[in-house]
Coordinates of N, CA and C and ligand atoms in Angstrom, one line a residue:
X1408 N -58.1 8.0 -59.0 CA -57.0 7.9 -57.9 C -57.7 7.6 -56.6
X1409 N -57.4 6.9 -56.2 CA -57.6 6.1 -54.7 C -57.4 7.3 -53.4
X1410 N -57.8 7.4 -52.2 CA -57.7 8.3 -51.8 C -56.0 7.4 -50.7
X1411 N -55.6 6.3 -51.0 CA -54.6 6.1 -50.4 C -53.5 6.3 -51.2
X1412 N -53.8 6.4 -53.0 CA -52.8 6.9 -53.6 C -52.8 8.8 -53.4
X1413 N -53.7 9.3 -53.3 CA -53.2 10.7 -53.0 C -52.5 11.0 -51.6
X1414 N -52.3 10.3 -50.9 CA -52.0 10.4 -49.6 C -50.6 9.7 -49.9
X1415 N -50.1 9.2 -50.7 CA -48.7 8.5 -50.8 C -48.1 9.7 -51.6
X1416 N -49.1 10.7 -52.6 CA -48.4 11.8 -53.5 C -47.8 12.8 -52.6
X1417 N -48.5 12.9 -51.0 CA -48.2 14.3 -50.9 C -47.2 14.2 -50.0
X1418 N -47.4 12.6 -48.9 CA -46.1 12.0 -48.4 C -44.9 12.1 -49.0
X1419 N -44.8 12.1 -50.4 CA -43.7 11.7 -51.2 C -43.4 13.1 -51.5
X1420 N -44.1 14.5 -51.3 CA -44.3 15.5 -51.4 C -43.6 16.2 -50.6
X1421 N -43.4 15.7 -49.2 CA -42.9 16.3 -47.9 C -41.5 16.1 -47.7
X1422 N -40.7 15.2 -48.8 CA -39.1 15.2 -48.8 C -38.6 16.7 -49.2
X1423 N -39.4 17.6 -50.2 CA -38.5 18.5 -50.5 C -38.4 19.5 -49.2
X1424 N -39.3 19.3 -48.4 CA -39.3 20.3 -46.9 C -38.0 19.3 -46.0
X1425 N -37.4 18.7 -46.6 CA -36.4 18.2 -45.3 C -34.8 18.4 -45.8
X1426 N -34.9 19.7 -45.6 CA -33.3 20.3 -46.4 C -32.3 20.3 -45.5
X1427 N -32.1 20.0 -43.9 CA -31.4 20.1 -43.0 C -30.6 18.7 -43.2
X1428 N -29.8 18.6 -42.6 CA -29.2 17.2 -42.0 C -29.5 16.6 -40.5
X1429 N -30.6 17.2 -40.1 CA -30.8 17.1 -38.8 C -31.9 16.0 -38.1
X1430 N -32.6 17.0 -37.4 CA -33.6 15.4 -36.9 C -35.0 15.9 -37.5
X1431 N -36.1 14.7 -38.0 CA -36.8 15.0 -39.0 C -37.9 14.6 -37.9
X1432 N -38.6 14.9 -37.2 CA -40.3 14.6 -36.6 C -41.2 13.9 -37.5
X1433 N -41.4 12.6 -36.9 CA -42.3 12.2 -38.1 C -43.7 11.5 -36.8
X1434 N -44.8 11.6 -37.5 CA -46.3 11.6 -37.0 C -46.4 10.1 -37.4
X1435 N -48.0 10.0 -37.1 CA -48.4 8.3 -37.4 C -49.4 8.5 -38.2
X1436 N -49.4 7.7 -38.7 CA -50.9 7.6 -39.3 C -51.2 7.0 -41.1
X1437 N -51.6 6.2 -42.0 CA -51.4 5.9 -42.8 C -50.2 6.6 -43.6
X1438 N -51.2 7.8 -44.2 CA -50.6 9.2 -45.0 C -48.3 8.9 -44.3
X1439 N -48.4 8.7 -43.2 CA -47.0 9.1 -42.5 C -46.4 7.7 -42.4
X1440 N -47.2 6.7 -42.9 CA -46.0 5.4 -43.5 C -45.7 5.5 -44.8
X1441 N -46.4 6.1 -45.2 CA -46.1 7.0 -46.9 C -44.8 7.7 -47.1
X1442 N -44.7 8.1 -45.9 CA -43.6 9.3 -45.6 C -42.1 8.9 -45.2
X1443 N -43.1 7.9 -44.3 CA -41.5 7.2 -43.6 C -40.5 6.3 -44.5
X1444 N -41.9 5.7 -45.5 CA -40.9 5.4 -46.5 C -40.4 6.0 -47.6
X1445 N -40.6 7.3 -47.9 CA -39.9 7.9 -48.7 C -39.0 8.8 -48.3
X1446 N -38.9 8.6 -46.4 CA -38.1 9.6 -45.8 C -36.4 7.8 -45.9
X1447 N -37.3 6.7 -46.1 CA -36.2 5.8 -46.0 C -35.0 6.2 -46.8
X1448 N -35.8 6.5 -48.3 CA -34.7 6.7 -49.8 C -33.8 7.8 -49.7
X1449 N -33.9 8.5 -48.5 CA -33.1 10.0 -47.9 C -31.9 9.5 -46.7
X1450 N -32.3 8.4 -45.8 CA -31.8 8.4 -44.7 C -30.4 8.9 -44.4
X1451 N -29.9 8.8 -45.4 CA -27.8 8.7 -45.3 C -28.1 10.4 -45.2
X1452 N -29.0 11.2 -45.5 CA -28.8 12.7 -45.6 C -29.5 13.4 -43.9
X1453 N -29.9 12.5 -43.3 CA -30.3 12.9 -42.1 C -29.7 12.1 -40.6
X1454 N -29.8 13.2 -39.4 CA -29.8 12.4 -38.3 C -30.0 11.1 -38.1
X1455 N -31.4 11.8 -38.1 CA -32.5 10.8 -37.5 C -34.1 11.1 -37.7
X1456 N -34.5 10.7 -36.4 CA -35.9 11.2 -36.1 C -36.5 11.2 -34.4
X1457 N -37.3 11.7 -34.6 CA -38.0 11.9 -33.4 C -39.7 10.9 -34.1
X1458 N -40.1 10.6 -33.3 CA -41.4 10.1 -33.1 C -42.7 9.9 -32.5
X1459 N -43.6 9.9 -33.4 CA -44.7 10.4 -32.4 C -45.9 9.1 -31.7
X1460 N -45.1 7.9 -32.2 CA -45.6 6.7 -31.8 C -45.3 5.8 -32.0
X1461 N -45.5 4.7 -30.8 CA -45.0 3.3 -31.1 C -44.7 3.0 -32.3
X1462 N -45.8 3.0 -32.9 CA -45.9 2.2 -34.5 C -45.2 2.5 -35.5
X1463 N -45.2 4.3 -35.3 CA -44.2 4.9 -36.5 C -42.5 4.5 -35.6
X1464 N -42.6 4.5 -34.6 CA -41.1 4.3 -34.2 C -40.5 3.0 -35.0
X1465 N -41.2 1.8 -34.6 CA -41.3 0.2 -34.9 C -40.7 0.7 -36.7
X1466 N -41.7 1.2 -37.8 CA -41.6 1.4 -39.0 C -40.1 2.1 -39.0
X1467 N -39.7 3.4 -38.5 CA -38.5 4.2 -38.9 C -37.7 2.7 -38.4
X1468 N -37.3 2.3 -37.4 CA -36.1 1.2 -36.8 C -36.3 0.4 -37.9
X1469 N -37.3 -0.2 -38.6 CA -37.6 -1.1 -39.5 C -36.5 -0.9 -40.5
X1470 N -36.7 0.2 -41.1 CA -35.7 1.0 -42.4 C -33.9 1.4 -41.6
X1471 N -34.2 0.9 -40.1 CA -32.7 1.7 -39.7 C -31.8 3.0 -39.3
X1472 N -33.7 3.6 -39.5 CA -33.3 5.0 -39.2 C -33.4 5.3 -37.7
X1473 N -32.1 6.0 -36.9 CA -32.2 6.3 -35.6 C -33.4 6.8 -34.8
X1474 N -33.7 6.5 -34.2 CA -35.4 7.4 -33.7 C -34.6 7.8 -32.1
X1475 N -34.6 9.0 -32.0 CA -33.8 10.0 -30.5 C -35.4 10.3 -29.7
X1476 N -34.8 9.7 -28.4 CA -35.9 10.3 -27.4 C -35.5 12.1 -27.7
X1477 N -37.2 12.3 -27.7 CA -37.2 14.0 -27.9 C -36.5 14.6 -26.7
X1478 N -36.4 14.3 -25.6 CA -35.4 15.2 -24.6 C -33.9 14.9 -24.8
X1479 N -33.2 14.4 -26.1 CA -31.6 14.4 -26.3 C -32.2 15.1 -27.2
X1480 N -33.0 16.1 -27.7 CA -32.6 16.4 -29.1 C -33.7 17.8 -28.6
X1481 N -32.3 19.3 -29.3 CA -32.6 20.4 -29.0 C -33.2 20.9 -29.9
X1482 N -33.2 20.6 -31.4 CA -33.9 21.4 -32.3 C -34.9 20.2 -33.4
X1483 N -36.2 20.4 -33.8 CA -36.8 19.4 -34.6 C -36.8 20.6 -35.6
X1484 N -36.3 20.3 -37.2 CA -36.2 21.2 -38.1 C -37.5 21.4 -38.5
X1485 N -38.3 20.2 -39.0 CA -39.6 20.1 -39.2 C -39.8 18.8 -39.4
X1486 N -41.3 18.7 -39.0 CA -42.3 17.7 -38.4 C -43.1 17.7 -39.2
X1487 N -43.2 16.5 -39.7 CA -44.0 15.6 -40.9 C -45.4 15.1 -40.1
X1488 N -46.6 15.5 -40.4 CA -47.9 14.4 -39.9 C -48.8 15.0 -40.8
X1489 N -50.0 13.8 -40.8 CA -51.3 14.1 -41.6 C -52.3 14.2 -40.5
X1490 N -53.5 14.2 -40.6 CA -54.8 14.7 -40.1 C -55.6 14.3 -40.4
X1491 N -57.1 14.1 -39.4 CA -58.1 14.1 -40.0 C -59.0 15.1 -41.0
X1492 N -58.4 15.9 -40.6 CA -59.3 17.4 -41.3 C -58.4 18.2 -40.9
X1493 N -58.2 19.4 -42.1 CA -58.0 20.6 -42.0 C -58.9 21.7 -43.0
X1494 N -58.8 23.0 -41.7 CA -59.8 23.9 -42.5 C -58.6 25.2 -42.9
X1495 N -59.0 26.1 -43.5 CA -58.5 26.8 -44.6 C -57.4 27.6 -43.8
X1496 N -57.7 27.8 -43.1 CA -55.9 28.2 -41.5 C -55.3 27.0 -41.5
X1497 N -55.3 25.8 -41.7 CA -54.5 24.9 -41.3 C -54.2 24.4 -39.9
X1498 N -55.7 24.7 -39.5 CA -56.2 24.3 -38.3 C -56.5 23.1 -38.3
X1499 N -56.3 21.9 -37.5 CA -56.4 20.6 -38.2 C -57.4 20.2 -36.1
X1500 N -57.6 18.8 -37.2 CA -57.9 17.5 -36.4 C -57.5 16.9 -36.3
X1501 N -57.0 16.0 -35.1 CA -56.1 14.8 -35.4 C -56.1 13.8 -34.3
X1502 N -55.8 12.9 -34.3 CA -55.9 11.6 -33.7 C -56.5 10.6 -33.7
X1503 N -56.8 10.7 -34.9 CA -57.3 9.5 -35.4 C -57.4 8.2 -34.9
X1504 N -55.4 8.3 -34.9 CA -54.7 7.0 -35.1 C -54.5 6.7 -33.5
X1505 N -55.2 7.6 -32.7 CA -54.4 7.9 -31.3 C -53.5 8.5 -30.8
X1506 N -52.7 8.8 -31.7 CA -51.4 9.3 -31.2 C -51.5 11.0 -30.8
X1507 N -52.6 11.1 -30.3 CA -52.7 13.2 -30.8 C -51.6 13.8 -29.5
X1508 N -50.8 13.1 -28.0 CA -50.9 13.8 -27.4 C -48.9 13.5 -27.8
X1509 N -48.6 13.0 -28.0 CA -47.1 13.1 -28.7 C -47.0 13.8 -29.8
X1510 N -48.1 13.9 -30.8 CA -48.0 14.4 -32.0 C -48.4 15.7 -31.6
X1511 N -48.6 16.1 -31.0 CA -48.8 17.9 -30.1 C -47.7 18.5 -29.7
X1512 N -46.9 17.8 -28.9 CA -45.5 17.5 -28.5 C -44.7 18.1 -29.6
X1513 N -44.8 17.2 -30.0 CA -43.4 17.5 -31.9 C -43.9 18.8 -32.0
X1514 N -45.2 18.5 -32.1 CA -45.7 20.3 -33.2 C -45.0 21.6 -32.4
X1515 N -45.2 21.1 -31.3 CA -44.6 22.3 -30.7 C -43.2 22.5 -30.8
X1516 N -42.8 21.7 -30.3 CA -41.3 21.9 -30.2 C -40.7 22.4 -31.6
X1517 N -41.1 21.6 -32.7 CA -41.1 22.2 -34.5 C -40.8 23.3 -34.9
X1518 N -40.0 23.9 -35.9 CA -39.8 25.0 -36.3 C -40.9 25.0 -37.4
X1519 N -41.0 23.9 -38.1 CA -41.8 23.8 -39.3 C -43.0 22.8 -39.1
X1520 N -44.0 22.9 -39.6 CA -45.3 21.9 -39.7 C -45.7 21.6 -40.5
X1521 N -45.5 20.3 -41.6 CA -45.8 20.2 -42.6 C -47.1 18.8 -42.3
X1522 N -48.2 19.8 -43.0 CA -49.0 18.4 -42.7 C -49.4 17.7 -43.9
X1523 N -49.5 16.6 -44.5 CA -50.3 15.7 -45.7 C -51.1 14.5 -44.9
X1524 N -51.9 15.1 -46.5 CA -53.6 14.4 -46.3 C -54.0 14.2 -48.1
X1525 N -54.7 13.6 -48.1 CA -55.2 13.6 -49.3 C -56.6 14.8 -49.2
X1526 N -56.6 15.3 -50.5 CA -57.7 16.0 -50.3 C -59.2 16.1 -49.7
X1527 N -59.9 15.4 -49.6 CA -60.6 14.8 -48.9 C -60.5 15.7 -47.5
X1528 N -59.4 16.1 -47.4 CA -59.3 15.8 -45.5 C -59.2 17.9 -45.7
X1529 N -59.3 18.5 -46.4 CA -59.7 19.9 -46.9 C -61.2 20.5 -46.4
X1530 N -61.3 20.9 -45.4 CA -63.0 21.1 -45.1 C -63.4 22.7 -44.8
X1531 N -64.6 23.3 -44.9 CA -65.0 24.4 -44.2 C -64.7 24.5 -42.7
X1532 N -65.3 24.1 -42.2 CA -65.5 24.0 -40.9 C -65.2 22.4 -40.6
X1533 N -64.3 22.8 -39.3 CA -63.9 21.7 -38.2 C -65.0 20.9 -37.7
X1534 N -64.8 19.3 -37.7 CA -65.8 18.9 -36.8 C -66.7 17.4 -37.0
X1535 N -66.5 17.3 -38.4 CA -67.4 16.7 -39.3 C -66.7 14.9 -38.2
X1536 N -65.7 15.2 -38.5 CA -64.5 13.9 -38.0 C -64.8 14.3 -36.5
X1537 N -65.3 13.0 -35.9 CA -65.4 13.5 -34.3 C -63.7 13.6 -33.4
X1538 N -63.6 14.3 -33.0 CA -62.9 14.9 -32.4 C -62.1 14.4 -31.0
X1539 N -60.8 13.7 -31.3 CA -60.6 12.6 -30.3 C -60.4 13.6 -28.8
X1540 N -60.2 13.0 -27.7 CA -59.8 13.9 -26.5 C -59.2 12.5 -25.6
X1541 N -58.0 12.6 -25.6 CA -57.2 11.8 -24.4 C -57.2 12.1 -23.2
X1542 N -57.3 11.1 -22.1 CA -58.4 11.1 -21.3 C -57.5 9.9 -19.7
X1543 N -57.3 10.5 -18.7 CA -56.9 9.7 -17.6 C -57.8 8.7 -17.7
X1544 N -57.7 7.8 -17.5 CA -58.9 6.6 -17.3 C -60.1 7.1 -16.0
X1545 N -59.1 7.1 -15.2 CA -59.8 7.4 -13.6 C -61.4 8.8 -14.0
X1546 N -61.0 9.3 -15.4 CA -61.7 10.9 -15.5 C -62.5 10.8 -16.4
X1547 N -62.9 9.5 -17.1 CA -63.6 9.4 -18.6 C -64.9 9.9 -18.6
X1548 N -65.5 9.6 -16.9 CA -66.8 9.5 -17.1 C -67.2 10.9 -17.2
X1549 N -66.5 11.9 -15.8 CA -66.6 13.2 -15.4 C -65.9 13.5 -16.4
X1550 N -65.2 13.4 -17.4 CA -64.5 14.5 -18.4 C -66.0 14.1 -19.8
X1551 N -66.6 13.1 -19.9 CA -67.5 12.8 -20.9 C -68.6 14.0 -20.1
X1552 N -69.3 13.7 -19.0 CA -70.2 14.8 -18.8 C -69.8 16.5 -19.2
X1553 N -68.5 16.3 -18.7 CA -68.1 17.9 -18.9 C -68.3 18.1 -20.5
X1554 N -67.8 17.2 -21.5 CA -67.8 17.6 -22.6 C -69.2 17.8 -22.9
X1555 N -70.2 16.9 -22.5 CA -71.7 17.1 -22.9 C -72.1 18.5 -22.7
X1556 N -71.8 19.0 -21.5 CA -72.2 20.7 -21.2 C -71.6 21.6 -22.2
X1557 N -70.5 21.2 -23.0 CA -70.0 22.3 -24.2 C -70.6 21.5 -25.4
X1558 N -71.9 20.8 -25.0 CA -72.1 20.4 -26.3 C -71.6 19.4 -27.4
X1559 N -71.2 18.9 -27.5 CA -70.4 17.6 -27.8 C -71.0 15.8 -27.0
X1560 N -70.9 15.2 -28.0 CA -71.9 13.9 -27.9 C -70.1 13.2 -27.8
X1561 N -70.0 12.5 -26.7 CA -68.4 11.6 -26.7 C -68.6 10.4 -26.6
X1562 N -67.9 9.6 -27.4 CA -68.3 8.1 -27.6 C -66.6 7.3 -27.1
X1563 N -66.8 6.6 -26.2 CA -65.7 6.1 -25.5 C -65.0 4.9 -27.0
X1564 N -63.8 5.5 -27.1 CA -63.0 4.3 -28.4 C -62.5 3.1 -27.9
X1565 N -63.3 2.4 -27.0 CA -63.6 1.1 -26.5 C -62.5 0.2 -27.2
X1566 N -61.8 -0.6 -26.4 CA -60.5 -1.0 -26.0 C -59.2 -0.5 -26.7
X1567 N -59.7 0.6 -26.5 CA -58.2 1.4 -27.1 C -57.4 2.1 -25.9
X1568 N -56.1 1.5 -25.7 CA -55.2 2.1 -24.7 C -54.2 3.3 -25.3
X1569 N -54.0 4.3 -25.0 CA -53.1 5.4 -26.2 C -51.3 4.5 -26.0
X1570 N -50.4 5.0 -26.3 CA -48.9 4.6 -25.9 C -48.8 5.4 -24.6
X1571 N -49.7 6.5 -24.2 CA -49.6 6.8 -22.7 C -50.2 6.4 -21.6
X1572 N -50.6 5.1 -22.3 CA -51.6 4.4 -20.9 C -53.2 4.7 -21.0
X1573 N -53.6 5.8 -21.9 CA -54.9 6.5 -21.5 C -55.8 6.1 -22.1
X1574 N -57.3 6.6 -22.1 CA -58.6 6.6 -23.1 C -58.6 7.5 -24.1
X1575 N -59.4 7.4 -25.0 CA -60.0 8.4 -25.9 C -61.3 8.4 -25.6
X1576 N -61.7 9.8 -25.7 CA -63.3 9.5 -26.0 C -63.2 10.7 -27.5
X1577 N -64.1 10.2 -28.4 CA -64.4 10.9 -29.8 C -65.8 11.6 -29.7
X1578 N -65.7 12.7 -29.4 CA -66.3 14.0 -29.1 C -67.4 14.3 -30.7
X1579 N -68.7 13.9 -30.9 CA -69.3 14.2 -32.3 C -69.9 15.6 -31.9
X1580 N -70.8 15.5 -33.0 CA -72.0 16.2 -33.4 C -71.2 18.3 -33.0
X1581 N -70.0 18.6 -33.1 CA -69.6 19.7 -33.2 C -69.1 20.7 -34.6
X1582 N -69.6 21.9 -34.2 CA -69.5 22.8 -35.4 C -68.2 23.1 -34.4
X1583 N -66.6 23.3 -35.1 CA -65.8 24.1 -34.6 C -65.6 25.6 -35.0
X1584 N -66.5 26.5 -35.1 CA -66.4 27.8 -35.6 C -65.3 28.5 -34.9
X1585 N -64.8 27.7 -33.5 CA -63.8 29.1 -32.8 C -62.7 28.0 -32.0
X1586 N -62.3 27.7 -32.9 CA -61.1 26.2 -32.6 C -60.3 26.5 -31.7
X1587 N -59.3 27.9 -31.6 CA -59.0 28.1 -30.5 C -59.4 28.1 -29.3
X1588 N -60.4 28.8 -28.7 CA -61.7 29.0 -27.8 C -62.1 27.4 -27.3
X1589 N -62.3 26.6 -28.3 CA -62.7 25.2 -28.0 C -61.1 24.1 -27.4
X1590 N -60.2 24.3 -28.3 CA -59.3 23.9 -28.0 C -58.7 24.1 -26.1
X1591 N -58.8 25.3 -26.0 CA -58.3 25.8 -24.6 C -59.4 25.5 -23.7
X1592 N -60.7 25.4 -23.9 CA -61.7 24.9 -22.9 C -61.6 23.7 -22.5
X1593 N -61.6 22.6 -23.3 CA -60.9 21.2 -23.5 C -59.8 20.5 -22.5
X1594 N -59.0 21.8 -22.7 CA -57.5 21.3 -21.9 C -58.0 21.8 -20.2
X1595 N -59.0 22.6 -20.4 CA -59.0 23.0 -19.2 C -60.0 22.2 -18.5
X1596 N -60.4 21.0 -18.7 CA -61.2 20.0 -18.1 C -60.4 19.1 -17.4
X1597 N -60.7 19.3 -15.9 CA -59.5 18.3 -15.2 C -59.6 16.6 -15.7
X1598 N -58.5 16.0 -16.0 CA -58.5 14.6 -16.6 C -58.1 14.9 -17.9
X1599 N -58.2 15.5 -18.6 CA -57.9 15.5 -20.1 C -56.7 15.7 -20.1
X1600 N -55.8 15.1 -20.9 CA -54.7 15.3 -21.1 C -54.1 16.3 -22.4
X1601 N -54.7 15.8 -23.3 CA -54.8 16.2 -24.5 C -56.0 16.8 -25.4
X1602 N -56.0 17.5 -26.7 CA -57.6 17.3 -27.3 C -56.8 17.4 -28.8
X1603 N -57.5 16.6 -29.4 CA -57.0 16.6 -30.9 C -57.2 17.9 -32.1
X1604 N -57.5 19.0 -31.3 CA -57.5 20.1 -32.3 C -56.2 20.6 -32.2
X1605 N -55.7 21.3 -33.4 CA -54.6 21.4 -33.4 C -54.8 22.9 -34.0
X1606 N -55.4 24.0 -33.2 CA -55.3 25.2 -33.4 C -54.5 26.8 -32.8
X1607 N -54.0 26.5 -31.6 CA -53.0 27.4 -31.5 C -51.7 26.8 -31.6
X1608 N -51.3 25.7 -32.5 CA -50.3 25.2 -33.1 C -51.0 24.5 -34.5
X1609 N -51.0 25.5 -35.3 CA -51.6 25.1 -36.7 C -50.4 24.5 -37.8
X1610 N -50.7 23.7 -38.5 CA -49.7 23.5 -39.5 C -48.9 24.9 -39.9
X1611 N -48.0 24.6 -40.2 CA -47.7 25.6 -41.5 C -47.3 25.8 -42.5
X1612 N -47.7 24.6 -43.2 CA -48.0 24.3 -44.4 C -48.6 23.2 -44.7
X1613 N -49.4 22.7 -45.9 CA -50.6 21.8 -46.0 C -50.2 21.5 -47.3
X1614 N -49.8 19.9 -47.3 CA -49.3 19.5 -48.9 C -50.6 18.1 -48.8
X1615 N -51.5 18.7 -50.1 CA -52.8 17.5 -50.2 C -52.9 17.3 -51.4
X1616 N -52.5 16.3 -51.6 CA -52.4 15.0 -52.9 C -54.1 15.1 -53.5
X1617 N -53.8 15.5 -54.5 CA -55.3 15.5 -55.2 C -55.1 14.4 -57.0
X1618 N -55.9 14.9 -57.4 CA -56.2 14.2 -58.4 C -54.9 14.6 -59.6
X1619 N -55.0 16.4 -59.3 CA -53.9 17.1 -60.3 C -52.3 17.0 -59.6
X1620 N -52.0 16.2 -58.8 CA -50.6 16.4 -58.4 C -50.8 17.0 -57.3
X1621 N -49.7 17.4 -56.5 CA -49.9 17.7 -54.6 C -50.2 19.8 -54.8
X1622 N -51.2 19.7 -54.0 CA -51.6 21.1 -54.1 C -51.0 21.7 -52.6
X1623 N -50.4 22.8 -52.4 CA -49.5 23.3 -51.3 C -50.4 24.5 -50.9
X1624 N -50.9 24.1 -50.1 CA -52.0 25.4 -49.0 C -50.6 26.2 -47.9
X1625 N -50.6 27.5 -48.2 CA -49.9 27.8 -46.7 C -50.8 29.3 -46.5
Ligands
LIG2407 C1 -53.0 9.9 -35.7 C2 -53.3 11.1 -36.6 C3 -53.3 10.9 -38.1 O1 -52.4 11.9 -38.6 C4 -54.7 11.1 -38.6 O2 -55.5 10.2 -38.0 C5 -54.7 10.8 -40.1 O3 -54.5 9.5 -40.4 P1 -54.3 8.9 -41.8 O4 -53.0 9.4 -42.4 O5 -54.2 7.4 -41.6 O6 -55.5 9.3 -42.6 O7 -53.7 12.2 -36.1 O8 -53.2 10.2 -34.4

């Protein structure tokens, strides 16, 4: 099995979590075109959606499904995204695709967190996947030094603009032993907008397409 077919099993996995008729949060990222199209074979049973980027917007309008700016819309039942990594809390990595500081957004606002990944993306420790951090342009340089003093090697994701206008820089060479702790240090570096760990808003629940059928971590 391909690791883009396990990532289509566990997408296809995340319909039975959308039991409301309401508005469904959906993320970006390969794993969440998986989703969008199996969230298509549903649509007549739902609102809509909220979205956490351009691209997945573009994809749900594609299929005809409503996409609501998140300030018309008071409740997200639960919010569909995958990850680079997740460790055994359901403490994830994310922004791969860029999208980490909307896809923060949803999580919060969410009653539910459902994240798919193919297995693969199941780790001890946070960190292995460098670690994206959205970034004012004006602050890349002084927000890259600051990161170097917590340790962290940041590599500028050179012509990549986010849908917020901003930079990335992808933060290596880190052991995340205390993700919250690191998470909150992060935000507190003037210029950063965002940081792609996603630990005092953790999934809450982890559907990962494996070889044996989708395995459900909560
Ligand atoms: C995008 C993300 C994605 O969820 C993450 O990068 C995983 O991507 P994929 O499903 O393509 O493996 O955080 O910002």
């Amino acid at each position: 099995m391909t690791a883009d077919e396990m990532k289509k099993q566990a997408a296809w996995s995340a319909l039975e979590y959308i039991t409301t008729d309401g508005v469904v949060g959906v993320g970006t990222g390969s794993t969440v075109n998986h989703f969008i199209d199996a969230l298509a074979t549903i649509k007549g049973r739902i609102e809509g959606a909220v979205s956490s980027s351009n691209a997945s917007t573009q994809r749900l309008k594609d299929y005809g499904i409503h996409v609501f700016d998140l300030n018309e819309v008071k409740e997200v039942a639960v919010y569909v995204d995958g990850a680079d990594e997740s460790n055994h809390n359901l403490q994830l990595v994310k922004g791969g695709g860029g999208a980490l500081t909307r896809e923060k957004i949803i999580a919060a606002v969410a009653d539910k967190f459902v994240c798919i990944a193919d297995a693969t993306k199941l780790v001890d420790v946070l960190g292995k996947f460098p670690l994206p951090v959205e970034v004012i342009p004006m602050a890349r340089s002084y927000v890259a030094r600051e990161i170097v003093k917590l340790g962290g090697q940041p590599v500028y994701r050179e012509g990549v603009i986010t849908d917020n206008h901003n930079v990335i820089l992808d933060v290596h060479g880190l052991d995340i032993m205390e993700p919250i702790k690191l998470e909150k240090k992060l935000n507190d570096i003037v210029g950063v907008v965002t940081n792609g760990l996603f630990a005092m808003r953790p999934a809450d629940v982890l559907l990962l397409g494996t070889e044996n059928g989708t395995q459900t971590v909560n």
